[in-house]
Amino acid sequence: MGSSAWDAVTNEVFWLGDGVAGLPAGLAGERYLCRSCGQALILKGTKPDAKVLPYFSHPGDKGCAHPELEAQIDADTEVVIRFRDMIRAIPGFSATVESLGENPKDPSGLPPVIIACHGETTVAIERPGSSLPALMCCGAVSRRFASIMAERSMCGSCAGTRISSASSVS
């Protein structure tokens, strides 16, 4: 059971805590992909009379090929989502969660990055989780930062005049 998945339609990480309104249940044409192994997921527990909270599940009885990594990614993502919500509560700030530079068929294992904006300043806040040293050698962090820089300079979001990167180590 997972709390997050890659949404192949929006090309973003989807967190169940943000709500499931408007999302199709079930396999949904392989719309939802595991952020650990890249396999298709099933969205369950979305009916109004469901006795369980919504969750993502691998088809059949197989489960995830990397269950420990799946649990770690969800735990790291929950920290990111809670921090995003704290930033949004500060007057004048906006914050989004993005996974730019990710390949859903070859997941990096990194939680999404927070893009926080205030006035003309945009900051990318990472929570790399426990797998950062291994990822540094394969370039996942570099790809992400390059994607964030390219996306923000092109779209003009948050005025985008200054972009910084910070890492959370807690």
Short mmCIF file of N, CA and C in Angstrom, two decimals:
data_model
loop_
_atom_site.label_atom_id
_atom_site.label_comp_id
_atom_site.label_asym_id
_atom_site.label_seq_id
_atom_site.Cartn_x
_atom_site.Cartn_y
_atom_site.Cartn_z
N MET A 1 0.84 -1.18 0.00
CA MET A 1 0.00 0.00 0.00
C MET A 1 0.88 1.24 0.00
N GLY A 2 0.56 2.16 -0.89
CA GLY A 2 1.32 3.38 -0.98
C GLY A 2 0.42 4.60 -0.89
N SER A 3 1.04 5.72 -0.53
CA SER A 3 0.31 6.98 -0.41
C SER A 3 0.61 7.93 -1.55
N SER A 4 1.56 7.56 -2.42
CA SER A 4 1.89 8.43 -3.53
C SER A 4 2.14 7.60 -4.77
N ALA A 5 2.02 8.26 -5.91
CA ALA A 5 2.27 7.60 -7.19
C ALA A 5 2.64 8.65 -8.22
N TRP A 6 3.26 8.20 -9.29
CA TRP A 6 3.52 9.08 -10.42
C TRP A 6 2.26 9.06 -11.27
N ASP A 7 1.72 10.23 -11.57
CA ASP A 7 0.54 10.34 -12.42
C ASP A 7 1.02 10.53 -13.86
N ALA A 8 0.84 9.50 -14.69
CA ALA A 8 1.33 9.53 -16.06
C ALA A 8 0.58 10.53 -16.94
N VAL A 9 -0.59 10.98 -16.51
CA VAL A 9 -1.35 11.96 -17.29
C VAL A 9 -0.82 13.36 -17.06
N THR A 10 -0.59 13.72 -15.79
CA THR A 10 -0.10 15.06 -15.46
C THR A 10 1.41 15.14 -15.39
N ASN A 11 2.09 13.98 -15.42
CA ASN A 11 3.55 13.91 -15.26
C ASN A 11 4.02 14.54 -13.97
N GLU A 12 3.30 14.28 -12.91
CA GLU A 12 3.63 14.79 -11.58
C GLU A 12 3.42 13.71 -10.53
N VAL A 13 4.03 13.90 -9.38
CA VAL A 13 3.78 13.02 -8.24
C VAL A 13 2.42 13.37 -7.66
N PHE A 14 1.63 12.35 -7.37
CA PHE A 14 0.33 12.57 -6.76
C PHE A 14 0.38 12.05 -5.33
N TRP A 15 -0.03 12.87 -4.37
CA TRP A 15 -0.06 12.53 -2.95
C TRP A 15 -1.53 12.38 -2.53
N LEU A 16 -1.90 11.22 -2.00
CA LEU A 16 -3.30 10.97 -1.64
C LEU A 16 -3.82 11.93 -0.59
N GLY A 17 -2.96 12.47 0.26
CA GLY A 17 -3.38 13.43 1.26
C GLY A 17 -3.94 14.72 0.67
N ASP A 18 -3.64 14.98 -0.60
CA ASP A 18 -4.17 16.16 -1.27
C ASP A 18 -5.58 15.94 -1.80
N GLY A 19 -6.11 14.71 -1.66
CA GLY A 19 -7.47 14.40 -2.08
C GLY A 19 -7.52 13.65 -3.39
N VAL A 20 -8.61 12.91 -3.59
CA VAL A 20 -8.76 12.09 -4.79
C VAL A 20 -9.92 12.55 -5.67
N ALA A 21 -10.51 13.69 -5.35
CA ALA A 21 -11.64 14.18 -6.14
C ALA A 21 -11.26 14.30 -7.61
N GLY A 22 -12.08 13.69 -8.46
CA GLY A 22 -11.88 13.78 -9.90
C GLY A 22 -10.91 12.76 -10.47
N LEU A 23 -10.27 11.96 -9.63
CA LEU A 23 -9.35 10.95 -10.14
C LEU A 23 -10.07 9.64 -10.40
N PRO A 24 -9.80 8.99 -11.52
CA PRO A 24 -10.43 7.70 -11.78
C PRO A 24 -9.84 6.62 -10.86
N ALA A 25 -10.71 5.76 -10.37
CA ALA A 25 -10.27 4.67 -9.50
C ALA A 25 -9.79 3.50 -10.34
N GLY A 26 -9.18 2.55 -9.69
CA GLY A 26 -8.73 1.34 -10.36
C GLY A 26 -7.42 1.54 -11.09
N LEU A 27 -7.19 0.71 -12.08
CA LEU A 27 -5.94 0.76 -12.84
C LEU A 27 -5.88 2.01 -13.72
N ALA A 28 -7.03 2.51 -14.13
CA ALA A 28 -7.15 3.78 -14.87
C ALA A 28 -6.20 3.84 -16.07
N GLY A 29 -6.15 2.76 -16.83
CA GLY A 29 -5.32 2.76 -18.03
C GLY A 29 -3.84 2.91 -17.73
N GLU A 30 -3.40 2.37 -16.61
CA GLU A 30 -2.00 2.47 -16.15
C GLU A 30 -1.58 3.92 -15.95
N ARG A 31 -2.51 4.74 -15.46
CA ARG A 31 -2.23 6.14 -15.20
C ARG A 31 -1.28 6.33 -14.02
N TYR A 32 -1.40 5.48 -13.00
CA TYR A 32 -0.62 5.63 -11.78
C TYR A 32 0.55 4.65 -11.80
N LEU A 33 1.76 5.17 -11.56
CA LEU A 33 2.96 4.35 -11.59
C LEU A 33 3.66 4.41 -10.24
N CYS A 34 4.22 3.27 -9.82
CA CYS A 34 4.96 3.18 -8.56
C CYS A 34 6.23 4.03 -8.65
N ARG A 35 6.49 4.82 -7.63
CA ARG A 35 7.67 5.68 -7.62
C ARG A 35 8.92 4.92 -7.21
N SER A 36 8.77 3.66 -6.86
CA SER A 36 9.92 2.84 -6.49
C SER A 36 10.33 1.91 -7.63
N CYS A 37 9.37 1.21 -8.21
CA CYS A 37 9.70 0.21 -9.23
C CYS A 37 9.20 0.59 -10.63
N GLY A 38 8.35 1.60 -10.76
CA GLY A 38 7.87 2.05 -12.06
C GLY A 38 6.71 1.26 -12.62
N GLN A 39 6.19 0.28 -11.88
CA GLN A 39 5.08 -0.55 -12.35
C GLN A 39 3.74 0.17 -12.16
N ALA A 40 2.73 -0.27 -12.90
CA ALA A 40 1.38 0.31 -12.81
C ALA A 40 0.77 0.02 -11.43
N LEU A 41 0.00 0.97 -10.93
CA LEU A 41 -0.67 0.85 -9.63
C LEU A 41 -2.18 0.96 -9.80
N ILE A 42 -2.90 0.48 -8.79
CA ILE A 42 -4.36 0.58 -8.74
C ILE A 42 -4.72 1.54 -7.62
N LEU A 43 -5.59 2.50 -7.91
CA LEU A 43 -6.11 3.40 -6.88
C LEU A 43 -7.35 2.77 -6.27
N LYS A 44 -7.31 2.51 -4.96
CA LYS A 44 -8.40 1.84 -4.27
C LYS A 44 -8.93 2.72 -3.14
N GLY A 45 -10.15 2.38 -2.68
CA GLY A 45 -10.74 3.06 -1.53
C GLY A 45 -11.27 4.44 -1.81
N THR A 46 -11.70 4.71 -3.04
CA THR A 46 -12.16 6.05 -3.40
C THR A 46 -13.67 6.23 -3.34
N LYS A 47 -14.42 5.14 -3.19
CA LYS A 47 -15.88 5.27 -3.13
C LYS A 47 -16.29 5.97 -1.85
N PRO A 48 -17.36 6.75 -1.91
CA PRO A 48 -17.79 7.49 -0.71
C PRO A 48 -18.09 6.58 0.49
N ASP A 49 -18.53 5.35 0.24
CA ASP A 49 -18.86 4.44 1.34
C ASP A 49 -17.71 3.48 1.67
N ALA A 50 -16.51 3.75 1.16
CA ALA A 50 -15.36 2.86 1.41
C ALA A 50 -15.02 2.86 2.90
N LYS A 51 -14.65 1.68 3.40
CA LYS A 51 -14.32 1.54 4.82
C LYS A 51 -12.83 1.78 5.08
N VAL A 52 -12.08 2.06 4.02
CA VAL A 52 -10.65 2.35 4.14
C VAL A 52 -10.36 3.70 3.47
N LEU A 53 -9.26 4.32 3.88
CA LEU A 53 -8.80 5.53 3.22
C LEU A 53 -8.24 5.15 1.85
N PRO A 54 -8.27 6.06 0.88
CA PRO A 54 -7.70 5.76 -0.43
C PRO A 54 -6.23 5.35 -0.32
N TYR A 55 -5.82 4.41 -1.18
CA TYR A 55 -4.43 3.96 -1.23
C TYR A 55 -4.12 3.40 -2.61
N PHE A 56 -2.82 3.34 -2.91
CA PHE A 56 -2.35 2.74 -4.15
C PHE A 56 -1.86 1.33 -3.85
N SER A 57 -2.13 0.41 -4.78
CA SER A 57 -1.74 -0.98 -4.61
C SER A 57 -1.20 -1.52 -5.93
N HIS A 58 -0.21 -2.41 -5.83
CA HIS A 58 0.26 -3.11 -7.02
C HIS A 58 -0.78 -4.16 -7.41
N PRO A 59 -0.94 -4.42 -8.71
CA PRO A 59 -1.92 -5.44 -9.14
C PRO A 59 -1.58 -6.82 -8.59
N GLY A 60 -2.63 -7.60 -8.34
CA GLY A 60 -2.44 -8.97 -7.86
C GLY A 60 -1.86 -9.00 -6.46
N ASP A 61 -1.20 -10.08 -6.14
CA ASP A 61 -0.59 -10.24 -4.82
C ASP A 61 0.91 -9.99 -4.84
N LYS A 62 1.41 -9.45 -5.94
CA LYS A 62 2.86 -9.30 -6.10
C LYS A 62 3.45 -8.28 -5.12
N GLY A 63 2.84 -7.14 -4.99
CA GLY A 63 3.43 -6.08 -4.19
C GLY A 63 4.59 -5.44 -4.95
N CYS A 64 5.20 -4.46 -4.33
CA CYS A 64 6.30 -3.73 -4.95
C CYS A 64 7.57 -4.57 -4.92
N ALA A 65 8.37 -4.45 -5.97
CA ALA A 65 9.66 -5.15 -6.03
C ALA A 65 10.65 -4.58 -5.01
N HIS A 66 10.41 -3.34 -4.57
CA HIS A 66 11.29 -2.66 -3.61
C HIS A 66 10.44 -2.07 -2.48
N PRO A 67 9.84 -2.90 -1.62
CA PRO A 67 8.91 -2.38 -0.61
C PRO A 67 9.54 -1.42 0.39
N GLU A 68 10.80 -1.63 0.75
CA GLU A 68 11.45 -0.73 1.70
C GLU A 68 11.64 0.66 1.08
N LEU A 69 12.05 0.67 -0.19
CA LEU A 69 12.22 1.94 -0.89
C LEU A 69 10.88 2.65 -1.07
N GLU A 70 9.84 1.88 -1.40
CA GLU A 70 8.51 2.46 -1.55
C GLU A 70 8.07 3.15 -0.25
N ALA A 71 8.27 2.49 0.88
CA ALA A 71 7.89 3.07 2.18
C ALA A 71 8.73 4.31 2.48
N GLN A 72 10.03 4.27 2.16
CA GLN A 72 10.90 5.42 2.41
C GLN A 72 10.52 6.61 1.54
N ILE A 73 10.20 6.36 0.28
CA ILE A 73 9.79 7.44 -0.62
C ILE A 73 8.51 8.09 -0.11
N ASP A 74 7.54 7.29 0.33
CA ASP A 74 6.30 7.84 0.87
C ASP A 74 6.56 8.65 2.13
N ALA A 75 7.43 8.16 3.01
CA ALA A 75 7.75 8.89 4.24
C ALA A 75 8.43 10.22 3.92
N ASP A 76 9.40 10.20 3.00
CA ASP A 76 10.08 11.44 2.60
C ASP A 76 9.11 12.42 1.94
N THR A 77 8.21 11.90 1.11
CA THR A 77 7.24 12.74 0.43
C THR A 77 6.28 13.38 1.42
N GLU A 78 5.88 12.64 2.45
CA GLU A 78 5.00 13.21 3.47
C GLU A 78 5.65 14.40 4.16
N VAL A 79 6.95 14.32 4.44
CA VAL A 79 7.67 15.45 5.03
C VAL A 79 7.62 16.64 4.09
N VAL A 80 7.85 16.40 2.81
CA VAL A 80 7.83 17.47 1.80
C VAL A 80 6.45 18.11 1.74
N ILE A 81 5.39 17.31 1.71
CA ILE A 81 4.03 17.83 1.60
C ILE A 81 3.68 18.67 2.83
N ARG A 82 4.03 18.19 4.01
CA ARG A 82 3.75 18.96 5.24
C ARG A 82 4.50 20.29 5.25
N PHE A 83 5.75 20.28 4.79
CA PHE A 83 6.52 21.51 4.74
C PHE A 83 5.94 22.46 3.71
N ARG A 84 5.52 21.93 2.56
CA ARG A 84 4.86 22.76 1.55
C ARG A 84 3.65 23.47 2.15
N ASP A 85 2.84 22.73 2.91
CA ASP A 85 1.65 23.32 3.52
C ASP A 85 2.01 24.39 4.56
N MET A 86 3.12 24.19 5.28
CA MET A 86 3.56 25.21 6.24
C MET A 86 3.98 26.49 5.52
N ILE A 87 4.68 26.35 4.40
CA ILE A 87 5.11 27.52 3.63
C ILE A 87 3.89 28.25 3.07
N ARG A 88 2.92 27.52 2.57
CA ARG A 88 1.71 28.14 2.02
C ARG A 88 0.95 28.96 3.07
N ALA A 89 1.10 28.59 4.33
CA ALA A 89 0.39 29.30 5.40
C ALA A 89 1.02 30.66 5.73
N ILE A 90 2.22 30.92 5.24
CA ILE A 90 2.89 32.19 5.51
C ILE A 90 2.38 33.23 4.51
N PRO A 91 1.87 34.37 5.00
CA PRO A 91 1.35 35.39 4.09
C PRO A 91 2.40 35.84 3.06
N GLY A 92 1.97 35.91 1.81
CA GLY A 92 2.84 36.37 0.72
C GLY A 92 3.66 35.28 0.07
N PHE A 93 3.61 34.07 0.61
CA PHE A 93 4.38 32.96 0.04
C PHE A 93 3.46 32.02 -0.72
N SER A 94 4.00 31.41 -1.76
CA SER A 94 3.30 30.33 -2.44
C SER A 94 4.28 29.16 -2.52
N ALA A 95 3.75 27.97 -2.62
CA ALA A 95 4.62 26.80 -2.70
C ALA A 95 3.92 25.71 -3.49
N THR A 96 4.69 25.06 -4.35
CA THR A 96 4.20 23.91 -5.11
C THR A 96 5.18 22.76 -4.91
N VAL A 97 4.73 21.58 -5.22
CA VAL A 97 5.58 20.40 -5.16
C VAL A 97 5.71 19.88 -6.59
N GLU A 98 6.95 19.72 -7.05
CA GLU A 98 7.18 19.32 -8.43
C GLU A 98 8.25 18.24 -8.51
N SER A 99 8.19 17.48 -9.59
CA SER A 99 9.17 16.42 -9.84
C SER A 99 9.77 16.57 -11.22
N LEU A 100 10.26 17.74 -11.51
CA LEU A 100 10.87 18.00 -12.80
C LEU A 100 12.12 17.15 -12.97
N GLY A 101 12.35 16.68 -14.19
CA GLY A 101 13.53 15.89 -14.47
C GLY A 101 13.38 14.42 -14.14
N GLU A 102 12.21 14.00 -13.69
CA GLU A 102 12.00 12.60 -13.32
C GLU A 102 11.59 11.78 -14.54
N ASN A 103 11.97 10.52 -14.52
CA ASN A 103 11.53 9.56 -15.52
C ASN A 103 10.72 8.51 -14.78
N PRO A 104 9.39 8.48 -14.94
CA PRO A 104 8.57 7.56 -14.16
C PRO A 104 8.87 6.09 -14.42
N LYS A 105 9.44 5.75 -15.57
CA LYS A 105 9.79 4.36 -15.85
C LYS A 105 11.15 3.98 -15.26
N ASP A 106 11.93 4.98 -14.85
CA ASP A 106 13.22 4.75 -14.20
C ASP A 106 13.32 5.73 -13.03
N PRO A 107 12.53 5.49 -11.95
CA PRO A 107 12.43 6.46 -10.86
C PRO A 107 13.75 6.67 -10.13
N SER A 108 13.97 7.90 -9.69
CA SER A 108 15.21 8.25 -8.99
C SER A 108 15.15 7.89 -7.51
N GLY A 109 13.96 7.79 -6.94
CA GLY A 109 13.84 7.55 -5.51
C GLY A 109 13.83 8.83 -4.69
N LEU A 110 13.94 9.96 -5.34
CA LEU A 110 13.91 11.25 -4.64
C LEU A 110 12.47 11.70 -4.43
N PRO A 111 12.18 12.29 -3.27
CA PRO A 111 10.86 12.89 -3.11
C PRO A 111 10.78 14.15 -3.98
N PRO A 112 9.57 14.67 -4.20
CA PRO A 112 9.48 15.88 -5.02
C PRO A 112 10.16 17.06 -4.34
N VAL A 113 10.46 18.06 -5.12
CA VAL A 113 11.09 19.28 -4.62
C VAL A 113 10.00 20.32 -4.37
N ILE A 114 10.20 21.16 -3.36
CA ILE A 114 9.27 22.27 -3.10
C ILE A 114 9.80 23.49 -3.84
N ILE A 115 8.94 24.13 -4.60
CA ILE A 115 9.27 25.40 -5.24
C ILE A 115 8.50 26.47 -4.46
N ALA A 116 9.23 27.25 -3.67
CA ALA A 116 8.61 28.30 -2.85
C ALA A 116 8.91 29.66 -3.47
N CYS A 117 7.88 30.51 -3.49
CA CYS A 117 8.02 31.82 -4.11
C CYS A 117 7.55 32.91 -3.16
N HIS A 118 8.29 34.00 -3.16
CA HIS A 118 7.91 35.20 -2.42
C HIS A 118 8.44 36.39 -3.22
N GLY A 119 7.54 37.22 -3.69
CA GLY A 119 7.96 38.36 -4.51
C GLY A 119 8.71 37.89 -5.74
N GLU A 120 9.93 38.38 -5.90
CA GLU A 120 10.74 38.04 -7.06
C GLU A 120 11.72 36.91 -6.77
N THR A 121 11.59 36.25 -5.64
CA THR A 121 12.53 35.20 -5.27
C THR A 121 11.85 33.83 -5.33
N THR A 122 12.52 32.90 -5.97
CA THR A 122 12.07 31.51 -6.06
C THR A 122 13.15 30.63 -5.46
N VAL A 123 12.74 29.73 -4.58
CA VAL A 123 13.68 28.83 -3.92
C VAL A 123 13.23 27.39 -4.13
N ALA A 124 14.16 26.52 -4.52
CA ALA A 124 13.89 25.09 -4.62
C ALA A 124 14.41 24.44 -3.35
N ILE A 125 13.52 23.76 -2.63
CA ILE A 125 13.90 23.13 -1.37
C ILE A 125 13.81 21.62 -1.53
N GLU A 126 14.94 20.96 -1.33
CA GLU A 126 15.04 19.51 -1.48
C GLU A 126 14.98 18.83 -0.12
N ARG A 127 14.41 17.65 -0.11
CA ARG A 127 14.55 16.74 1.02
C ARG A 127 15.02 15.43 0.41
N PRO A 128 16.33 15.28 0.28
CA PRO A 128 16.85 14.16 -0.49
C PRO A 128 16.60 12.79 0.12
N GLY A 129 16.30 12.70 1.40
CA GLY A 129 16.06 11.39 2.00
C GLY A 129 17.35 10.63 2.22
N SER A 130 17.23 9.35 2.47
CA SER A 130 18.40 8.55 2.84
C SER A 130 19.24 8.10 1.67
N SER A 131 18.77 8.27 0.45
CA SER A 131 19.48 7.72 -0.70
C SER A 131 20.30 8.74 -1.47
N LEU A 132 20.54 9.92 -0.91
CA LEU A 132 21.24 10.97 -1.66
C LEU A 132 22.64 10.57 -2.12
N PRO A 133 23.52 9.99 -1.28
CA PRO A 133 24.87 9.70 -1.77
C PRO A 133 24.88 8.82 -3.02
N ALA A 134 24.06 7.80 -3.09
CA ALA A 134 24.02 6.93 -4.26
C ALA A 134 23.49 7.68 -5.48
N LEU A 135 22.55 8.60 -5.25
CA LEU A 135 21.96 9.32 -6.37
C LEU A 135 22.91 10.37 -6.94
N MET A 136 23.77 10.91 -6.11
CA MET A 136 24.69 11.95 -6.57
C MET A 136 25.56 11.42 -7.71
N CYS A 137 25.97 10.15 -7.61
CA CYS A 137 26.87 9.61 -8.62
C CYS A 137 26.14 9.36 -9.94
N CYS A 138 24.84 9.15 -9.90
CA CYS A 138 24.15 8.87 -11.16
C CYS A 138 23.53 10.13 -11.76
N GLY A 139 23.65 11.25 -11.10
CA GLY A 139 23.23 12.51 -11.68
C GLY A 139 21.77 12.89 -11.50
N ALA A 140 21.00 12.16 -10.68
CA ALA A 140 19.58 12.47 -10.51
C ALA A 140 19.38 13.87 -9.95
N VAL A 141 20.19 14.27 -9.00
CA VAL A 141 20.05 15.60 -8.40
C VAL A 141 20.42 16.67 -9.43
N SER A 142 21.47 16.44 -10.18
CA SER A 142 21.88 17.41 -11.22
C SER A 142 20.80 17.57 -12.28
N ARG A 143 20.21 16.43 -12.72
CA ARG A 143 19.13 16.49 -13.71
C ARG A 143 17.95 17.29 -13.18
N ARG A 144 17.62 17.04 -11.91
CA ARG A 144 16.49 17.75 -11.32
C ARG A 144 16.75 19.24 -11.28
N PHE A 145 17.93 19.64 -10.79
CA PHE A 145 18.21 21.06 -10.67
C PHE A 145 18.21 21.73 -12.04
N ALA A 146 18.79 21.08 -13.05
CA ALA A 146 18.79 21.64 -14.40
C ALA A 146 17.36 21.79 -14.93
N SER A 147 16.51 20.81 -14.63
CA SER A 147 15.11 20.88 -15.06
C SER A 147 14.37 22.01 -14.38
N ILE A 148 14.63 22.20 -13.09
CA ILE A 148 13.98 23.29 -12.35
C ILE A 148 14.41 24.63 -12.93
N MET A 149 15.70 24.78 -13.16
CA MET A 149 16.21 26.04 -13.72
C MET A 149 15.58 26.32 -15.08
N ALA A 150 15.52 25.30 -15.94
CA ALA A 150 14.96 25.48 -17.28
C ALA A 150 13.47 25.80 -17.21
N GLU A 151 12.73 25.09 -16.38
CA GLU A 151 11.29 25.30 -16.25
C GLU A 151 10.99 26.70 -15.73
N ARG A 152 11.69 27.12 -14.70
CA ARG A 152 11.40 28.42 -14.09
C ARG A 152 11.83 29.57 -14.98
N SER A 153 12.89 29.42 -15.74
CA SER A 153 13.30 30.53 -16.60
C SER A 153 12.37 30.66 -17.80
N MET A 154 11.75 29.54 -18.21
CA MET A 154 10.86 29.58 -19.37
C MET A 154 9.46 30.05 -19.01
N CYS A 155 8.94 29.62 -17.85
CA CYS A 155 7.53 29.88 -17.59
C CYS A 155 7.28 31.21 -16.90
N GLY A 156 8.31 31.82 -16.30
CA GLY A 156 8.11 33.09 -15.62
C GLY A 156 7.35 32.98 -14.33
N SER A 157 7.13 31.78 -13.84
CA SER A 157 6.41 31.57 -12.60
C SER A 157 7.15 32.23 -11.45
N CYS A 158 6.43 32.84 -10.57
CA CYS A 158 6.99 33.48 -9.37
C CYS A 158 7.99 34.56 -9.74
N ALA A 159 7.85 35.17 -10.84
CA ALA A 159 8.75 36.20 -11.35
C ALA A 159 10.10 35.63 -11.73
N GLY A 160 10.59 34.60 -11.02
CA GLY A 160 11.77 33.83 -11.40
C GLY A 160 13.07 34.59 -11.59
N THR A 161 13.25 35.75 -10.93
CA THR A 161 14.48 36.48 -11.16
C THR A 161 15.67 35.91 -10.41
N ARG A 162 15.42 35.26 -9.29
CA ARG A 162 16.51 34.62 -8.54
C ARG A 162 16.05 33.23 -8.14
N ILE A 163 16.86 32.24 -8.41
CA ILE A 163 16.54 30.87 -8.01
C ILE A 163 17.68 30.34 -7.17
N SER A 164 17.35 29.81 -6.01
CA SER A 164 18.32 29.22 -5.12
C SER A 164 17.91 27.79 -4.83
N SER A 165 18.83 27.00 -4.34
CA SER A 165 18.51 25.64 -3.92
C SER A 165 18.97 25.44 -2.50
N ALA A 166 18.12 24.81 -1.71
CA ALA A 166 18.46 24.51 -0.32
C ALA A 166 18.10 23.05 -0.06
N SER A 167 18.84 22.41 0.82
CA SER A 167 18.56 21.03 1.18
C SER A 167 18.21 20.94 2.64
N SER A 168 17.20 20.13 2.93
CA SER A 168 16.81 19.87 4.30
C SER A 168 17.54 18.61 4.75
N VAL A 169 18.11 18.62 5.93
CA VAL A 169 18.84 17.46 6.40
C VAL A 169 18.16 16.79 7.58
N SER A 170 17.00 17.27 7.98
CA SER A 170 16.34 16.66 9.13
C SER A 170 15.55 15.45 8.74
#
